[in-house]
GROMACS .gro file of N, CA and C in nm:
model
  537
    1UNK      N    1   2.511   1.522  -5.623
    1UNK     CA    2   2.417   1.413  -5.595
    1UNK      C    3   2.470   1.323  -5.484
    2UNK      N    4   2.599   1.296  -5.479
    2UNK     CA    5   2.660   1.211  -5.378
    2UNK      C    6   2.648   1.270  -5.239
    3UNK      N    7   2.658   1.404  -5.225
    3UNK     CA    8   2.644   1.471  -5.095
    3UNK      C    9   2.502   1.459  -5.043
    4UNK      N   10   2.403   1.466  -5.133
    4UNK     CA   11   2.263   1.453  -5.093
    4UNK      C   12   2.236   1.314  -5.037
    5UNK      N   13   2.293   1.210  -5.100
    5UNK     CA   14   2.278   1.072  -5.054
    5UNK      C   15   2.337   1.055  -4.913
    6UNK      N   16   2.455   1.117  -4.890
    6UNK     CA   17   2.519   1.107  -4.759
    6UNK      C   18   2.434   1.174  -4.651
    7UNK      N   19   2.374   1.289  -4.683
    7UNK     CA   20   2.288   1.359  -4.587
    7UNK      C   21   2.167   1.274  -4.550
    8UNK      N   22   2.106   1.211  -4.654
    8UNK     CA   23   1.989   1.125  -4.630
    8UNK      C   24   2.025   1.007  -4.542
    9UNK      N   25   2.140   0.946  -4.566
    9UNK     CA   26   2.185   0.833  -4.485
    9UNK      C   27   2.206   0.876  -4.340
   10UNK      N   28   2.269   0.991  -4.318
   10UNK     CA   29   2.293   1.042  -4.182
   10UNK      C   30   2.161   1.070  -4.111
   11UNK      N   31   2.065   1.130  -4.183
   11UNK     CA   32   1.934   1.158  -4.123
   11UNK      C   33   1.863   1.029  -4.086
   12UNK      N   34   1.872   0.927  -4.173
   12UNK     CA   35   1.813   0.796  -4.145
   12UNK      C   36   1.876   0.736  -4.019
   13UNK      N   37   2.010   0.744  -4.007
   13UNK     CA   38   2.079   0.690  -3.891
   13UNK      C   39   2.036   0.763  -3.763
   14UNK      N   40   2.020   0.894  -3.769
   14UNK     CA   41   1.975   0.971  -3.653
   14UNK      C   42   1.836   0.928  -3.609
   15UNK      N   43   1.746   0.907  -3.708
   15UNK     CA   44   1.610   0.864  -3.678
   15UNK      C   45   1.611   0.727  -3.610
   16UNK      N   46   1.694   0.635  -3.661
   16UNK     CA   47   1.705   0.501  -3.603
   16UNK      C   48   1.755   0.508  -3.459
   17UNK      N   49   1.858   0.589  -3.434
   17UNK     CA   50   1.912   0.603  -3.299
   17UNK      C   51   1.806   0.659  -3.205
   18UNK      N   52   1.730   0.755  -3.253
   18UNK     CA   53   1.626   0.815  -3.172
   18UNK      C   54   1.518   0.712  -3.137
   19UNK      N   55   1.478   0.632  -3.235
   19UNK     CA   56   1.377   0.527  -3.212
   19UNK      C   57   1.426   0.425  -3.111
   20UNK      N   58   1.552   0.383  -3.122
   20UNK     CA   59   1.608   0.285  -3.029
   20UNK      C   60   1.609   0.339  -2.886
   21UNK      N   61   1.633   0.467  -2.870
   21UNK     CA   62   1.638   0.530  -2.738
   21UNK      C   63   1.502   0.546  -2.674
   22UNK      N   64   1.394   0.531  -2.751
   22UNK     CA   65   1.259   0.550  -2.698
   22UNK      C   66   1.193   0.419  -2.658
   23UNK      N   67   1.261   0.307  -2.663
   23UNK     CA   68   1.201   0.177  -2.635
   23UNK      C   69   1.157   0.162  -2.491
   24UNK      N   70   1.060   0.071  -2.467
   24UNK     CA   71   1.005   0.049  -2.334
   24UNK      C   72   1.109  -0.008  -2.238
   25UNK      N   73   1.205  -0.081  -2.289
   25UNK     CA   74   1.305  -0.144  -2.204
   25UNK      C   75   1.421  -0.053  -2.169
   26UNK      N   76   1.417   0.070  -2.216
   26UNK     CA   77   1.529   0.162  -2.192
   26UNK      C   78   1.542   0.192  -2.043
   27UNK      N   79   1.664   0.187  -1.995
   27UNK     CA   80   1.689   0.220  -1.857
   27UNK      C   81   1.734   0.364  -1.848
   28UNK      N   82   1.679   0.435  -1.750
   28UNK     CA   83   1.719   0.573  -1.729
   28UNK      C   84   1.853   0.576  -1.657
   29UNK      N   85   1.938   0.666  -1.703
   29UNK     CA   86   2.067   0.681  -1.639
   29UNK      C   87   2.051   0.765  -1.515
   30UNK      N   88   2.149   0.757  -1.424
   30UNK     CA   89   2.145   0.833  -1.300
   30UNK      C   90   2.131   0.981  -1.331
   31UNK      N   91   2.042   1.048  -1.255
   31UNK     CA   92   2.023   1.190  -1.275
   31UNK      C   93   1.914   1.223  -1.376
   32UNK      N   94   1.854   1.122  -1.440
   32UNK     CA   95   1.750   1.148  -1.540
   32UNK      C   96   1.610   1.139  -1.481
   33UNK      N   97   1.598   1.125  -1.350
   33UNK     CA   98   1.466   1.120  -1.288
   33UNK      C   99   1.431   0.982  -1.238
   34UNK      N  100   1.321   0.975  -1.162
   34UNK     CA  101   1.282   0.850  -1.097
   34UNK      C  102   1.190   0.766  -1.184
   35UNK      N  103   1.150   0.816  -1.300
   35UNK     CA  104   1.054   0.741  -1.382
   35UNK      C  105   1.104   0.725  -1.524
   36UNK      N  106   1.075   0.607  -1.579
   36UNK     CA  107   1.103   0.581  -1.720
   36UNK      C  108   0.968   0.582  -1.790
   37UNK      N  109   0.968   0.610  -1.919
   37UNK     CA  110   0.842   0.610  -1.990
   37UNK      C  111   0.836   0.491  -2.084
   38UNK      N  112   0.726   0.417  -2.077
   38UNK     CA  113   0.710   0.298  -2.161
   38UNK      C  114   0.661   0.341  -2.300
   39UNK      N  115   0.655   0.246  -2.392
   39UNK     CA  116   0.610   0.272  -2.529
   39UNK      C  117   0.464   0.320  -2.530
   40UNK      N  118   0.386   0.277  -2.432
   40UNK     CA  119   0.245   0.318  -2.427
   40UNK      C  120   0.227   0.456  -2.365
   41UNK      N  121   0.337   0.516  -2.316
   41UNK     CA  122   0.328   0.649  -2.257
   41UNK      C  123   0.307   0.646  -2.106
   42UNK      N  124   0.292   0.528  -2.048
   42UNK     CA  125   0.276   0.517  -1.903
   42UNK      C  126   0.411   0.533  -1.835
   43UNK      N  127   0.411   0.594  -1.720
   43UNK     CA  128   0.535   0.609  -1.646
   43UNK      C  129   0.559   0.485  -1.561
   44UNK      N  130   0.681   0.435  -1.566
   44UNK     CA  131   0.721   0.322  -1.484
   44UNK      C  132   0.805   0.381  -1.371
   45UNK      N  133   0.754   0.370  -1.248
   45UNK     CA  134   0.822   0.431  -1.135
   45UNK      C  135   0.933   0.342  -1.082
   46UNK      N  136   1.039   0.402  -1.042
   46UNK     CA  137   1.151   0.332  -0.981
   46UNK      C  138   1.115   0.307  -0.836
   47UNK      N  139   1.101   0.179  -0.796
   47UNK     CA  140   1.057   0.144  -0.661
   47UNK      C  141   1.142   0.208  -0.553
   48UNK      N  142   1.271   0.221  -0.576
   48UNK     CA  143   1.360   0.276  -0.475
   48UNK      C  144   1.336   0.425  -0.452
   49UNK      N  145   1.282   0.495  -0.551
   49UNK     CA  146   1.266   0.639  -0.539
   49UNK      C  147   1.121   0.681  -0.514
   50UNK      N  148   1.029   0.586  -0.502
   50UNK     CA  149   0.890   0.617  -0.473
   50UNK      C  150   0.877   0.664  -0.330
   51UNK      N  151   0.790   0.761  -0.306
   51UNK     CA  152   0.760   0.802  -0.170
   51UNK      C  153   0.629   0.740  -0.131
   52UNK      N  154   0.626   0.673  -0.014
   52UNK     CA  155   0.507   0.604   0.031
   52UNK      C  156   0.443   0.671   0.153
   53UNK      N  157   0.506   0.775   0.203
   53UNK     CA  158   0.464   0.842   0.327
   53UNK      C  159   0.481   0.751   0.448
   54UNK      N  160   0.560   0.647   0.434
   54UNK     CA  161   0.592   0.557   0.545
   54UNK      C  162   0.736   0.580   0.591
   55UNK      N  163   0.804   0.676   0.531
   55UNK     CA  164   0.946   0.697   0.559
   55UNK      C  165   0.973   0.741   0.703
   56UNK      N  166   0.877   0.808   0.766
   56UNK     CA  167   0.895   0.857   0.903
   56UNK      C  168   0.822   0.769   1.004
   57UNK      N  169   0.802   0.642   0.969
   57UNK     CA  170   0.728   0.550   1.057
   57UNK      C  171   0.807   0.422   1.079
   58UNK      N  172   0.791   0.366   1.199
   58UNK     CA  173   0.853   0.239   1.234
   58UNK      C  174   0.750   0.128   1.221
   59UNK      N  175   0.792   0.013   1.169
   59UNK     CA  176   0.702  -0.100   1.150
   59UNK      C  177   0.696  -0.180   1.281
   60UNK      N  178   0.575  -0.189   1.339
   60UNK     CA  179   0.555  -0.266   1.461
   60UNK      C  180   0.510  -0.409   1.429
   61UNK      N  181   0.444  -0.424   1.315
   61UNK     CA  182   0.397  -0.556   1.271
   61UNK      C  183   0.387  -0.554   1.119
   62UNK      N  184   0.418  -0.668   1.057
   62UNK     CA  185   0.404  -0.681   0.912
   62UNK      C  186   0.383  -0.827   0.877
   63UNK      N  187   0.276  -0.856   0.802
   63UNK     CA  188   0.250  -0.992   0.755
   63UNK      C  189   0.152  -0.985   0.638
   64UNK      N  190   0.142  -1.094   0.567
   64UNK     CA  191   0.052  -1.103   0.451
   64UNK      C  192  -0.086  -1.147   0.499
   65UNK      N  193  -0.190  -1.084   0.441
   65UNK     CA  194  -0.327  -1.118   0.479
   65UNK      C  195  -0.422  -1.084   0.364
   66UNK      N  196  -0.549  -1.125   0.382
   66UNK     CA  197  -0.654  -1.093   0.285
   66UNK      C  198  -0.759  -1.011   0.361
   67UNK      N  199  -0.807  -0.903   0.297
   67UNK     CA  200  -0.899  -0.810   0.362
   67UNK      C  201  -1.032  -0.801   0.288
   68UNK      N  202  -1.140  -0.795   0.366
   68UNK     CA  203  -1.275  -0.772   0.313
   68UNK      C  204  -1.337  -0.656   0.388
   69UNK      N  205  -1.433  -0.590   0.326
   69UNK     CA  206  -1.512  -0.489   0.396
   69UNK      C  207  -1.659  -0.524   0.379
   70UNK      N  208  -1.739  -0.490   0.481
   70UNK     CA  209  -1.880  -0.522   0.478
   70UNK      C  210  -1.956  -0.406   0.415
   71UNK      N  211  -2.038  -0.436   0.315
   71UNK     CA  212  -2.120  -0.335   0.248
   71UNK      C  213  -2.261  -0.348   0.307
   72UNK      N  214  -2.301  -0.248   0.384
   72UNK     CA  215  -2.429  -0.256   0.457
   72UNK      C  216  -2.550  -0.249   0.364
   73UNK      N  217  -2.538  -0.178   0.251
   73UNK     CA  218  -2.651  -0.167   0.158
   73UNK      C  219  -2.692  -0.303   0.103
   74UNK      N  220  -2.593  -0.380   0.058
   74UNK     CA  221  -2.622  -0.512  -0.001
   74UNK      C  222  -2.605  -0.625   0.100
   75UNK      N  223  -2.564  -0.592   0.222
   75UNK     CA  224  -2.544  -0.691   0.329
   75UNK      C  225  -2.453  -0.806   0.285
   76UNK      N  226  -2.339  -0.769   0.224
   76UNK     CA  227  -2.244  -0.871   0.180
   76UNK      C  228  -2.100  -0.824   0.201
   77UNK      N  229  -2.008  -0.920   0.202
   77UNK     CA  230  -1.866  -0.890   0.216
   77UNK      C  231  -1.805  -0.874   0.078
   78UNK      N  232  -1.729  -0.765   0.059
   78UNK     CA  233  -1.658  -0.739  -0.067
   78UNK      C  234  -1.509  -0.747  -0.039
   79UNK      N  235  -1.439  -0.820  -0.125
   79UNK     CA  236  -1.295  -0.833  -0.107
   79UNK      C  237  -1.226  -0.701  -0.139
   80UNK      N  238  -1.137  -0.660  -0.049
   80UNK     CA  239  -1.058  -0.537  -0.070
   80UNK      C  240  -0.923  -0.570  -0.131
   81UNK      N  241  -0.870  -0.688  -0.101
   81UNK     CA  242  -0.742  -0.726  -0.160
   81UNK      C  243  -0.657  -0.812  -0.069
   82UNK      N  244  -0.549  -0.863  -0.126
   82UNK     CA  245  -0.450  -0.943  -0.055
   82UNK      C  246  -0.318  -0.868  -0.061
   83UNK      N  247  -0.249  -0.863   0.052
   83UNK     CA  248  -0.121  -0.794   0.055
   83UNK      C  249  -0.064  -0.788   0.195
   84UNK      N  250   0.032  -0.698   0.213
   84UNK     CA  251   0.097  -0.683   0.343
   84UNK      C  252   0.020  -0.585   0.429
   85UNK      N  253  -0.014  -0.631   0.550
   85UNK     CA  254  -0.075  -0.542   0.648
   85UNK      C  255   0.036  -0.501   0.744
   86UNK      N  256   0.037  -0.371   0.777
   86UNK     CA  257   0.140  -0.319   0.867
   86UNK      C  258   0.077  -0.235   0.976
   87UNK      N  259   0.136  -0.243   1.095
   87UNK     CA  260   0.106  -0.148   1.201
   87UNK      C  261   0.227  -0.056   1.206
   88UNK      N  262   0.205   0.073   1.181
   88UNK     CA  263   0.313   0.170   1.170
   88UNK      C  264   0.301   0.277   1.277
   89UNK      N  265   0.414   0.308   1.343
   89UNK     CA  266   0.415   0.412   1.445
   89UNK      C  267   0.495   0.532   1.396
   90UNK      N  268   0.432   0.649   1.397
   90UNK     CA  269   0.497   0.773   1.356
   90UNK      C  270   0.606   0.807   1.458
   91UNK      N  271   0.725   0.839   1.410
   91UNK     CA  272   0.838   0.867   1.499
   91UNK      C  273   0.818   0.996   1.579
   92UNK      N  274   0.745   1.092   1.523
   92UNK     CA  275   0.726   1.220   1.590
   92UNK      C  276   0.606   1.219   1.684
   93UNK      N  277   0.489   1.184   1.631
   93UNK     CA  278   0.365   1.191   1.710
   93UNK      C  279   0.340   1.066   1.794
   94UNK      N  280   0.407   0.956   1.760
   94UNK     CA  281   0.390   0.825   1.825
   94UNK      C  282   0.254   0.760   1.798
   95UNK      N  283   0.174   0.820   1.710
   95UNK     CA  284   0.045   0.760   1.673
   95UNK      C  285   0.070   0.635   1.590
   96UNK      N  286  -0.021   0.539   1.604
   96UNK     CA  287  -0.007   0.411   1.533
   96UNK      C  288  -0.124   0.396   1.437
   97UNK      N  289  -0.092   0.357   1.314
   97UNK     CA  290  -0.196   0.334   1.215
   97UNK      C  291  -0.181   0.197   1.152
   98UNK      N  292  -0.293   0.148   1.100
   98UNK     CA  293  -0.295   0.023   1.024
   98UNK      C  294  -0.292   0.063   0.877
   99UNK      N  295  -0.200   0.005   0.803
   99UNK     CA  296  -0.190   0.031   0.660
   99UNK      C  297  -0.179  -0.102   0.587
  100UNK      N  298  -0.260  -0.118   0.484
  100UNK     CA  299  -0.251  -0.239   0.402
  100UNK      C  300  -0.252  -0.199   0.256
  101UNK      N  301  -0.158  -0.254   0.181
  101UNK     CA  302  -0.149  -0.231   0.036
  101UNK      C  303  -0.168  -0.363  -0.037
  102UNK      N  304  -0.234  -0.355  -0.152
  102UNK     CA  305  -0.251  -0.475  -0.236
  102UNK      C  306  -0.117  -0.514  -0.296
  103UNK      N  307  -0.099  -0.644  -0.312
  103UNK     CA  308   0.021  -0.694  -0.380
  103UNK      C  309   0.018  -0.644  -0.524
  104UNK      N  310   0.131  -0.636  -0.585
  104UNK     CA  311   0.151  -0.596  -0.725
  104UNK      C  312   0.118  -0.450  -0.751
  105UNK      N  313  -0.007  -0.406  -0.726
  105UNK     CA  314  -0.044  -0.268  -0.757
  105UNK      C  315  -0.002  -0.172  -0.646
  106UNK      N  316   0.016  -0.221  -0.526
  106UNK     CA  317   0.050  -0.143  -0.407
  106UNK      C  318  -0.057  -0.038  -0.373
  107UNK      N  319  -0.177  -0.057  -0.425
  107UNK     CA  320  -0.287   0.034  -0.395
  107UNK      C  321  -0.331   0.012  -0.250
  108UNK      N  322  -0.357   0.121  -0.181
  108UNK     CA  323  -0.397   0.113  -0.039
  108UNK      C  324  -0.538   0.056  -0.030
  109UNK      N  325  -0.556  -0.046   0.057
  109UNK     CA  326  -0.690  -0.102   0.078
  109UNK      C  327  -0.738  -0.085   0.222
  110UNK      N  328  -0.651  -0.038   0.313
  110UNK     CA  329  -0.691  -0.001   0.450
  110UNK      C  330  -0.589   0.099   0.502
  111UNK      N  331  -0.640   0.205   0.566
  111UNK     CA  332  -0.551   0.309   0.618
  111UNK      C  333  -0.624   0.386   0.727
  112UNK      N  334  -0.602   0.348   0.852
  112UNK     CA  335  -0.668   0.418   0.963
  112UNK      C  336  -0.586   0.404   1.091
  113UNK      N  337  -0.608   0.498   1.183
  113UNK     CA  338  -0.541   0.491   1.312
  113UNK      C  339  -0.600   0.378   1.395
  114UNK      N  340  -0.518   0.319   1.479
  114UNK     CA  341  -0.564   0.218   1.574
  114UNK      C  342  -0.636   0.294   1.686
  115UNK      N  343  -0.761   0.261   1.708
  115UNK     CA  344  -0.840   0.326   1.813
  115UNK      C  345  -0.841   0.239   1.938
  116UNK      N  346  -0.813   0.297   2.054
  116UNK     CA  347  -0.809   0.219   2.178
  116UNK      C  348  -0.938   0.145   2.211
  117UNK      N  349  -1.052   0.199   2.170
  117UNK     CA  350  -1.182   0.137   2.202
  117UNK      C  351  -1.222   0.028   2.105
  118UNK      N  352  -1.154   0.017   1.992
  118UNK     CA  353  -1.191  -0.082   1.890
  118UNK      C  354  -1.115  -0.212   1.913
  119UNK      N  355  -1.191  -0.316   1.945
  119UNK     CA  356  -1.132  -0.448   1.971
  119UNK      C  357  -1.148  -0.539   1.850
  120UNK      N  358  -1.052  -0.631   1.835
  120UNK     CA  359  -1.063  -0.734   1.731
  120UNK      C  360  -1.154  -0.844   1.783
  121UNK      N  361  -1.242  -0.894   1.697
  121UNK     CA  362  -1.329  -1.007   1.734
  121UNK      C  363  -1.303  -1.120   1.637
  122UNK      N  364  -1.314  -1.243   1.687
  122UNK     CA  365  -1.298  -1.359   1.599
  122UNK      C  366  -1.408  -1.359   1.495
  123UNK      N  367  -1.372  -1.390   1.373
  123UNK     CA  368  -1.468  -1.390   1.263
  123UNK      C  369  -1.514  -1.533   1.233
  124UNK      N  370  -1.642  -1.556   1.246
  124UNK     CA  371  -1.704  -1.686   1.214
  124UNK      C  372  -1.635  -1.803   1.281
  125UNK      N  373  -1.586  -1.782   1.401
  125UNK     CA  374  -1.523  -1.891   1.474
  125UNK      C  375  -1.391  -1.936   1.416
  126UNK      N  376  -1.333  -1.858   1.324
  126UNK     CA  377  -1.206  -1.894   1.263
  126UNK      C  378  -1.091  -1.844   1.349
  127UNK      N  379  -0.991  -1.928   1.369
  127UNK     CA  380  -0.877  -1.889   1.452
  127UNK      C  381  -0.774  -1.808   1.373
  128UNK      N  382  -0.799  -1.789   1.244
  128UNK     CA  383  -0.703  -1.712   1.164
  128UNK      C  384  -0.763  -1.586   1.101
  129UNK      N  385  -0.884  -1.546   1.148
  129UNK     CA  386  -0.950  -1.427   1.093
  129UNK      C  387  -1.002  -1.336   1.205
  130UNK      N  388  -0.997  -1.205   1.179
  130UNK     CA  389  -1.041  -1.105   1.276
  130UNK      C  390  -1.138  -1.008   1.211
  131UNK      N  391  -1.228  -0.956   1.293
  131UNK     CA  392  -1.330  -0.860   1.253
  131UNK      C  393  -1.314  -0.734   1.338
  132UNK      N  394  -1.331  -0.614   1.279
  132UNK     CA  395  -1.330  -0.491   1.357
  132UNK      C  396  -1.395  -0.379   1.278
  133UNK      N  397  -1.429  -0.273   1.349
  133UNK     CA  398  -1.486  -0.154   1.286
  133UNK      C  399  -1.379  -0.045   1.287
  134UNK      N  400  -1.347   0.006   1.172
  134UNK     CA  401  -1.248   0.113   1.159
  134UNK      C  402  -1.320   0.246   1.157
  135UNK      N  403  -1.283   0.331   1.251
  135UNK     CA  404  -1.341   0.465   1.257
  135UNK      C  405  -1.246   0.558   1.182
  136UNK      N  406  -1.293   0.616   1.075
  136UNK     CA  407  -1.209   0.710   1.000
  136UNK      C  408  -1.107   0.645   0.911
  137UNK      N  409  -1.148   0.544   0.832
  137UNK     CA  410  -1.058   0.482   0.736
  137UNK      C  411  -1.044   0.576   0.615
  138UNK      N  412  -0.919   0.605   0.577
  138UNK     CA  413  -0.891   0.701   0.469
  138UNK      C  414  -0.853   0.635   0.337
  139UNK      N  415  -0.892   0.513   0.314
  139UNK     CA  416  -0.856   0.442   0.193
  139UNK      C  417  -0.899   0.516   0.067
  140UNK      N  418  -1.019   0.567   0.066
  140UNK     CA  419  -1.072   0.634  -0.054
  140UNK      C  420  -1.054   0.785  -0.050
  141UNK      N  421  -0.967   0.834   0.037
  141UNK     CA  422  -0.937   0.976   0.041
  141UNK      C  423  -1.021   1.057   0.139
  142UNK      N  424  -1.125   0.997   0.194
  142UNK     CA  425  -1.207   1.066   0.293
  142UNK      C  426  -1.235   0.970   0.409
  143UNK      N  427  -1.253   1.025   0.528
  143UNK     CA  428  -1.274   0.942   0.647
  143UNK      C  429  -1.411   0.876   0.642
  144UNK      N  430  -1.412   0.742   0.651
  144UNK     CA  431  -1.536   0.664   0.652
  144UNK      C  432  -1.525   0.556   0.758
  145UNK      N  433  -1.637   0.524   0.819
  145UNK     CA  434  -1.640   0.411   0.913
  145UNK      C  435  -1.665   0.285   0.830
  146UNK      N  436  -1.578   0.187   0.848
  146UNK     CA  437  -1.586   0.062   0.771
  146UNK      C  438  -1.581  -0.058   0.866
  147UNK      N  439  -1.649  -0.165   0.829
  147UNK     CA  440  -1.637  -0.292   0.901
  147UNK      C  441  -1.547  -0.380   0.817
  148UNK      N  442  -1.436  -0.424   0.878
  148UNK     CA  443  -1.337  -0.504   0.807
  148UNK      C  444  -1.328  -0.645   0.863
  149UNK      N  445  -1.289  -0.737   0.777
  149UNK     CA  446  -1.252  -0.873   0.817
  149UNK      C  447  -1.117  -0.902   0.752
  150UNK      N  448  -1.027  -0.961   0.830
  150UNK     CA  449  -0.893  -0.991   0.779
  150UNK      C  450  -0.859  -1.135   0.813
  151UNK      N  451  -0.809  -1.208   0.712
  151UNK     CA  452  -0.770  -1.348   0.733
  151UNK      C  453  -0.623  -1.365   0.702
  152UNK      N  454  -0.555  -1.435   0.792
  152UNK     CA  455  -0.413  -1.464   0.778
  152UNK      C  456  -0.394  -1.607   0.728
  153UNK      N  457  -0.271  -1.638   0.689
  153UNK     CA  458  -0.241  -1.770   0.633
  153UNK      C  459  -0.259  -1.883   0.735
  154UNK      N  460  -0.233  -1.854   0.862
  154UNK     CA  461  -0.250  -1.957   0.965
  154UNK      C  462  -0.285  -1.892   1.099
  155UNK      N  463  -0.323  -1.974   1.195
  155UNK     CA  464  -0.366  -1.926   1.327
  155UNK      C  465  -0.252  -1.856   1.401
  156UNK      N  466  -0.129  -1.902   1.380
  156UNK     CA  467  -0.014  -1.843   1.447
  156UNK      C  468   0.006  -1.697   1.404
  157UNK      N  469  -0.003  -1.671   1.275
  157UNK     CA  470   0.012  -1.534   1.223
  157UNK      C  471  -0.101  -1.446   1.275
  158UNK      N  472  -0.223  -1.501   1.284
  158UNK     CA  473  -0.337  -1.425   1.334
  158UNK      C  474  -0.318  -1.389   1.481
  159UNK      N  475  -0.263  -1.482   1.559
  159UNK     CA  476  -0.238  -1.455   1.701
  159UNK      C  477  -0.132  -1.346   1.719
  160UNK      N  478  -0.027  -1.351   1.637
  160UNK     CA  479   0.078  -1.248   1.644
  160UNK      C  480   0.020  -1.111   1.610
  161UNK      N  481  -0.070  -1.106   1.512
  161UNK     CA  482  -0.134  -0.981   1.476
  161UNK      C  483  -0.219  -0.929   1.592
  162UNK      N  484  -0.295  -1.018   1.655
  162UNK     CA  485  -0.381  -0.980   1.767
  162UNK      C  486  -0.298  -0.921   1.881
  163UNK      N  487  -0.185  -0.983   1.912
  163UNK     CA  488  -0.096  -0.934   2.018
  163UNK      C  489  -0.043  -0.794   1.981
  164UNK      N  490   0.005  -0.779   1.859
  164UNK     CA  491   0.059  -0.651   1.813
  164UNK      C  492  -0.050  -0.543   1.811
  165UNK      N  493  -0.171  -0.580   1.767
  165UNK     CA  494  -0.282  -0.485   1.761
  165UNK      C  495  -0.321  -0.439   1.902
  166UNK      N  496  -0.330  -0.535   1.997
  166UNK     CA  497  -0.366  -0.500   2.134
  166UNK      C  498  -0.259  -0.412   2.199
  167UNK      N  499  -0.133  -0.437   2.170
  167UNK     CA  500  -0.025  -0.351   2.220
  167UNK      C  501  -0.036  -0.211   2.161
  168UNK      N  502  -0.073  -0.203   2.033
  168UNK     CA  503  -0.092  -0.074   1.968
  168UNK      C  504  -0.210   0.002   2.029
  169UNK      N  505  -0.318  -0.070   2.060
  169UNK     CA  506  -0.434  -0.008   2.126
  169UNK      C  507  -0.395   0.051   2.260
  170UNK      N  508  -0.317  -0.026   2.335
  170UNK     CA  509  -0.272   0.019   2.467
  170UNK      C  510  -0.183   0.144   2.455
  171UNK      N  511  -0.092   0.142   2.359
  171UNK     CA  512  -0.003   0.258   2.337
  171UNK      C  513  -0.084   0.381   2.296
  172UNK      N  514  -0.183   0.363   2.211
  172UNK     CA  515  -0.266   0.475   2.168
  172UNK      C  516  -0.352   0.528   2.284
  173UNK      N  517  -0.396   0.438   2.373
  173UNK     CA  518  -0.473   0.479   2.490
  173UNK      C  519  -0.389   0.567   2.583
  174UNK      N  520  -0.262   0.525   2.604
  174UNK     CA  521  -0.170   0.603   2.688
  174UNK      C  522  -0.143   0.739   2.623
  175UNK      N  523  -0.126   0.739   2.492
  175UNK     CA  524  -0.101   0.862   2.418
  175UNK      C  525  -0.216   0.961   2.433
  176UNK      N  526  -0.340   0.908   2.424
  176UNK     CA  527  -0.458   0.993   2.435
  176UNK      C  528  -0.478   1.044   2.577
  177UNK      N  529  -0.444   0.962   2.676
  177UNK     CA  530  -0.461   1.005   2.817
  177UNK      C  531  -0.357   1.111   2.857
  178UNK      N  532  -0.245   1.119   2.785
  178UNK     CA  533  -0.143   1.219   2.813
  178UNK      C  534  -0.185   1.359   2.769
  179UNK      N  535  -0.281   1.367   2.679
  179UNK     CA  536  -0.323   1.498   2.625
  179UNK      C  537  -0.406   1.576   2.723
   0.00000   0.00000   0.00000
């Protein structure tokens, strides 16, 4: 009878250890993969090991902004999100794209190449907002033409974006004329 009690105690201890190891706060040790699993079964990705497809690109511009897109059916502006907008140049092809991800979720809210013919226009007379038409925006996984409006925190940030965007347009124009 005493041996049976000892076996039950050992099994109980093993179960407890197993439960403790499954907690949401558990940290994965090196070599165990890039993701931890939470109690709800969702994977928590390690930010350092995530691939963003930006690894082979140089950042030409980066700042925080708020983005809207115009919905022609309802004739209204819909907010796409707030986050970092970047102008990225591919190291191999030298093509430049605009990429914007929402804060916190990092979901893409704008993703298209800078087109030489597409100019930024002032939005509603605001010195800190720009309007443009994106040809072939891939935010939703397929190329769509979208009308975007972007507002920066101040006029100075908006001017810096305009300068960087115009330089990117010029670089893309030279790239296209070389073909």
